[in-house]
XYZ file of C-alpha atoms in Angstrom:
354
model
C -277.240 100.890 -21.817
C -278.912 104.231 -21.110
C -276.961 107.338 -22.008
C -274.909 108.692 -19.124
C -275.046 112.416 -18.373
C -272.162 113.735 -16.280
C -273.065 116.806 -14.239
C -271.589 118.461 -11.160
C -272.351 120.361 -7.988
C -270.245 123.325 -9.180
C -268.299 124.535 -12.178
C -264.780 123.283 -12.850
C -264.989 119.967 -11.021
C -263.520 117.843 -13.816
C -266.630 116.898 -15.823
C -264.860 116.966 -19.168
C -262.033 114.657 -18.111
C -264.464 112.280 -16.377
C -266.859 112.169 -19.333
C -264.188 111.569 -21.958
C -262.276 109.089 -19.797
C -265.439 107.025 -19.300
C -266.104 107.155 -23.033
C -262.558 105.942 -23.724
C -262.961 103.097 -21.233
C -266.259 102.063 -22.848
C -264.634 102.119 -26.284
C -261.794 99.928 -25.017
C -264.432 97.505 -23.751
C -265.846 97.036 -27.234
C -268.595 99.636 -27.353
C -269.327 102.114 -30.094
C -269.383 105.374 -28.181
C -270.653 108.867 -28.834
C -270.327 112.193 -27.067
C -272.495 115.277 -26.762
C -272.466 118.517 -24.771
C -275.953 120.000 -25.293
C -275.075 123.355 -23.716
C -271.715 124.761 -24.768
C -270.379 126.734 -21.794
C -266.582 126.730 -22.188
C -266.538 129.084 -25.115
C -263.868 130.503 -27.368
C -263.869 132.078 -30.808
C -262.803 129.672 -33.552
C -262.705 130.715 -37.237
C -265.326 133.370 -36.625
C -267.630 131.108 -34.617
C -268.143 130.802 -30.876
C -267.625 127.166 -29.930
C -267.034 125.068 -26.833
C -263.540 123.594 -26.517
C -264.737 120.359 -24.894
C -266.552 118.879 -27.939
C -263.501 119.760 -30.037
C -261.357 117.693 -27.679
C -263.934 114.887 -27.799
C -263.751 114.787 -31.593
C -259.997 114.291 -31.365
C -259.911 111.718 -28.567
C -262.922 109.659 -29.647
C -261.964 109.781 -33.339
C -265.388 110.925 -34.462
C -266.340 113.046 -37.452
C -269.566 114.263 -35.835
C -270.432 117.853 -36.681
C -269.917 120.483 -33.997
C -273.491 121.772 -34.315
C -274.701 118.281 -33.396
C -272.284 117.768 -30.527
C -273.045 121.258 -29.217
C -276.563 122.271 -30.345
C -276.813 125.241 -27.965
C -274.067 127.831 -27.514
C -274.861 128.887 -23.959
C -273.174 132.273 -24.126
C -273.982 135.456 -22.167
C -275.671 136.766 -25.333
C -277.846 133.636 -25.516
C -278.819 133.949 -21.840
C -279.715 137.617 -22.239
C -281.848 136.757 -25.258
C -283.601 133.990 -23.345
C -284.403 136.353 -20.483
C -285.902 138.785 -23.000
C -288.070 136.048 -24.514
C -286.133 135.516 -27.739
C -285.547 131.793 -27.171
C -288.267 129.138 -27.285
C -287.558 126.320 -24.776
C -289.641 123.831 -26.785
C -287.665 124.540 -29.952
C -284.410 124.195 -28.036
C -285.482 120.862 -26.585
C -286.364 119.649 -30.054
C -282.969 120.806 -31.347
C -281.164 118.856 -28.619
C -283.292 115.734 -29.149
C -282.720 115.747 -32.919
C -278.983 116.244 -32.508
C -278.821 113.479 -29.923
C -280.724 111.031 -32.139
C -278.293 111.672 -34.991
C -275.250 111.172 -32.796
C -276.620 108.073 -31.069
C -277.751 106.311 -34.237
C -274.646 104.160 -34.710
C -273.594 103.872 -31.070
C -274.416 101.652 -28.129
C -273.028 103.966 -25.426
C -273.632 107.723 -25.350
C -271.845 110.070 -22.942
C -273.405 113.480 -22.389
C -271.493 116.270 -20.648
C -273.425 118.767 -18.590
C -272.858 122.494 -18.812
C -271.535 124.566 -15.921
C -273.225 122.933 -12.935
C -276.374 120.942 -12.283
C -278.650 124.024 -12.540
C -277.090 125.730 -15.568
C -279.742 126.156 -18.255
C -282.603 127.078 -15.977
C -283.561 130.159 -17.991
C -284.706 127.897 -20.846
C -285.883 124.937 -18.712
C -282.819 122.926 -19.701
C -280.941 122.261 -16.482
C -278.906 119.067 -16.558
C -281.664 117.065 -14.804
C -284.138 118.362 -17.397
C -281.770 117.374 -20.219
C -281.411 113.921 -18.624
C -285.197 113.574 -18.611
C -285.348 114.638 -22.270
C -282.715 112.079 -23.309
C -283.772 109.350 -20.850
C -280.272 109.413 -19.376
C -278.789 108.207 -16.124
C -276.855 110.885 -14.227
C -273.406 110.807 -12.642
C -272.973 113.661 -10.165
C -269.349 114.829 -9.798
C -268.553 116.632 -6.551
C -265.595 117.948 -4.613
C -265.203 117.850 -0.855
C -263.246 120.284 1.258
C -265.312 120.606 4.416
C -268.423 119.129 6.009
C -270.638 121.978 4.796
C -270.101 120.805 1.211
C -272.472 117.925 1.905
C -275.369 120.411 2.035
C -274.678 121.456 -1.571
C -274.256 117.849 -2.594
C -277.598 116.779 -1.144
C -279.328 119.736 -2.818
C -277.878 118.597 -6.157
C -278.965 115.010 -5.450
C -282.511 116.273 -4.932
C -282.321 118.180 -8.219
C -281.313 115.026 -10.104
C -283.887 112.800 -8.443
C -284.469 109.200 -9.496
C -282.154 109.368 -12.478
C -279.081 109.522 -10.236
C -276.654 106.689 -11.015
C -274.392 107.799 -8.197
C -271.937 110.356 -6.884
C -268.274 110.573 -7.829
C -265.961 112.592 -5.597
C -263.105 114.155 -7.544
C -259.836 115.815 -6.489
C -260.093 114.741 -2.850
C -257.125 116.085 -0.876
C -255.144 113.692 1.318
C -256.106 115.742 4.386
C -259.803 114.931 3.994
C -259.692 111.597 2.167
C -260.334 109.581 5.330
C -263.256 111.885 6.207
C -264.828 111.183 2.818
C -264.185 107.463 3.001
C -265.153 106.844 6.633
C -267.807 109.492 7.301
C -269.264 111.130 4.202
C -269.763 108.049 2.027
C -271.440 105.998 4.822
C -273.669 109.017 5.566
C -274.706 109.265 1.914
C -275.382 105.523 1.850
C -277.680 105.941 4.858
C -279.569 108.559 2.823
C -279.953 106.177 -0.123
C -277.236 107.840 -2.245
C -274.698 105.549 -3.919
C -271.089 106.725 -4.131
C -269.280 105.252 -7.126
C -265.803 106.454 -6.284
C -263.534 108.959 -4.556
C -260.633 110.066 -6.725
C -257.578 111.467 -4.927
C -256.152 114.769 -6.088
C -253.515 114.149 -8.731
C -250.612 116.593 -9.061
C -250.805 116.109 -12.843
C -254.382 117.421 -12.860
C -254.028 120.070 -10.172
C -252.444 122.854 -12.162
C -252.451 124.612 -15.509
C -249.694 125.162 -18.029
C -248.290 128.644 -18.501
C -249.627 128.681 -22.064
C -253.124 127.743 -20.913
C -252.955 130.335 -18.131
C -252.045 132.999 -20.684
C -255.002 131.990 -22.851
C -257.435 131.984 -19.940
C -256.249 135.399 -18.731
C -256.177 136.863 -22.233
C -252.581 137.890 -21.593
C -249.966 139.299 -23.911
C -246.823 137.175 -23.779
C -243.835 139.480 -23.338
C -241.321 136.663 -22.824
C -242.044 133.151 -24.137
C -240.069 130.926 -21.764
C -241.391 127.430 -21.024
C -245.068 127.474 -21.973
C -245.506 123.863 -20.822
C -244.383 124.586 -17.247
C -247.118 123.649 -14.775
C -248.458 126.308 -12.409
C -250.136 124.893 -9.298
C -250.502 128.042 -7.188
C -249.993 131.771 -7.325
C -248.498 134.379 -5.055
C -248.991 138.138 -5.024
C -245.973 140.423 -5.108
C -247.057 143.209 -2.767
C -244.121 143.392 -0.370
C -240.598 144.787 -0.374
C -238.027 143.362 -2.791
C -235.924 141.520 -0.191
C -238.939 139.951 1.477
C -240.348 139.063 -1.943
C -237.170 137.251 -2.938
C -237.232 135.107 0.235
C -240.937 134.391 -0.272
C -240.626 133.487 -3.959
C -237.790 131.062 -3.290
C -240.153 129.056 -1.091
C -243.033 129.221 -3.582
C -242.655 126.145 -5.739
C -244.599 125.800 -9.022
C -246.075 129.290 -8.539
C -247.031 132.200 -10.744
C -246.168 135.614 -9.337
C -248.812 138.306 -9.894
C -247.770 141.916 -9.414
C -248.229 145.359 -10.908
C -246.371 145.929 -14.134
C -244.769 149.013 -12.620
C -243.154 146.996 -9.783
C -239.779 146.349 -11.399
C -238.284 145.426 -8.009
C -240.802 142.609 -7.522
C -240.435 141.445 -11.123
C -236.662 141.291 -10.681
C -237.047 139.298 -7.451
C -239.316 136.809 -9.251
C -236.697 136.305 -11.952
C -233.883 135.869 -9.431
C -235.809 133.382 -7.267
C -235.270 130.548 -9.794
C -238.366 128.729 -8.495
C -241.182 130.737 -10.096
C -242.950 129.278 -13.144
C -244.108 132.581 -14.654
C -244.576 136.267 -13.944
C -247.964 137.936 -14.506
C -247.802 141.740 -14.720
C -251.040 143.652 -14.204
C -252.350 147.077 -15.138
C -251.084 146.966 -18.720
C -247.711 148.407 -17.659
C -244.691 147.253 -19.633
C -241.603 146.665 -17.466
C -238.154 147.941 -18.305
C -236.052 146.303 -20.970
C -233.673 145.227 -18.225
C -236.364 143.168 -16.482
C -237.480 141.536 -19.727
C -233.877 140.834 -20.663
C -233.220 139.068 -17.357
C -236.437 137.064 -17.708
C -235.520 135.981 -21.230
C -232.050 134.955 -20.082
C -233.578 132.941 -17.210
C -236.237 131.386 -19.487
C -239.036 132.771 -17.292
C -242.320 133.446 -19.132
C -243.661 136.970 -18.609
C -247.351 137.701 -19.189
C -249.054 141.100 -19.242
C -252.741 141.725 -18.571
C -254.681 145.016 -18.638
C -256.728 144.221 -15.513
C -255.776 145.315 -12.002
C -254.031 142.989 -9.561
C -257.114 142.100 -7.502
C -259.160 141.174 -10.583
C -256.273 139.168 -11.997
C -255.796 137.310 -8.699
C -259.467 136.318 -8.627
C -259.291 135.063 -12.197
C -255.996 133.252 -11.736
C -257.232 131.569 -8.565
C -260.193 130.154 -10.466
C -258.067 129.009 -13.402
C -255.339 127.398 -11.322
C -257.761 125.801 -8.867
C -259.813 124.194 -11.592
C -256.834 122.993 -13.607
C -257.943 124.119 -17.053
C -255.449 122.016 -18.976
C -257.603 119.671 -21.020
C -255.777 117.381 -23.417
C -255.143 113.732 -24.157
C -252.810 113.361 -21.172
C -255.415 114.826 -18.814
C -257.974 112.290 -19.967
C -255.477 109.439 -19.711
C -254.640 110.340 -16.097
C -258.357 110.524 -15.306
C -258.900 107.108 -16.912
C -256.249 105.615 -14.645
C -257.825 107.251 -11.580
C -261.282 105.982 -12.480
C -260.117 102.422 -13.083
C -258.297 102.413 -9.735
C -260.712 104.311 -7.487
C -264.197 104.075 -9.033
C -266.829 101.465 -9.858
C -266.276 101.688 -13.594
C -268.494 98.708 -14.428
C -271.473 100.452 -12.827
C -270.883 103.376 -15.209
C -269.875 101.770 -18.505
C -270.772 98.104 -18.066
C -268.598 95.013 -18.325
C -266.423 94.153 -21.307
C -268.338 92.852 -24.332
């Protein structure tokens, strides 16, 4: 079968979980599988090197000893992009690097799964958007999309045009119950009338909708003032910008939430601790609360995080992290596998059992 490249209409739509879940399904069906992410975009510093976390997870879940420089031949960092803009990167050399890495990874496999970087157009500064990578590797393309309102179809059709004839189909991910019927009864038939195959519509799963407190701390670059339950799942956030009494009533109704407030608002921090329904407290501005507040949080087992950024900046960042559900681990991939096998045309993507 041709390699399958998984791309998306926007960042943080679940490409990693979809790609690895499909690879796991193919492996269970008797195929020797391989994984590659040509453009590393989810970067962190590891032992002095900047690497993408997704190939590291792939190595663990697919039990491969492939080298990271093969699985991720391009570290698509801000520094790399700036260099490319200034003419310090040669697109032809980069294409050759990707092709050589791919050939090495694919040598002993019969099913290769390639994860796109960012969204369908990421890589344009070096002529390596996901459709261009698909052309280089002769890959079919799965386009992952989300749907919240009718206007999203415009973005989807633009991405379909970008992919062109290599499109294997569209996969809707994280579809809310409120719009599931719209997708099923209106959007999918409309796409079919436009010659676009839809290979599945995955409902939003509560297990994939949030992020653990520990992962939130990592993503925000926060100092952990009180440990608490790092595995608690945060599915929303609320801003503490009201009076203490009102805050307490509000927080008690805010299930599975992180409270974000200024580190100098001891009254709000105390209300968050006393609410007994908040998953963690994020204090902004680099202010350290009183020992009394931290003592109460420790006694209640409530994690307290501190960030140097202001509240507005932290809210924007937290909204992105929580919305996208950045927890990526074996359980995430297993839940995605179950969703795909129930709600998607898996055989069209990985073939029948051998």
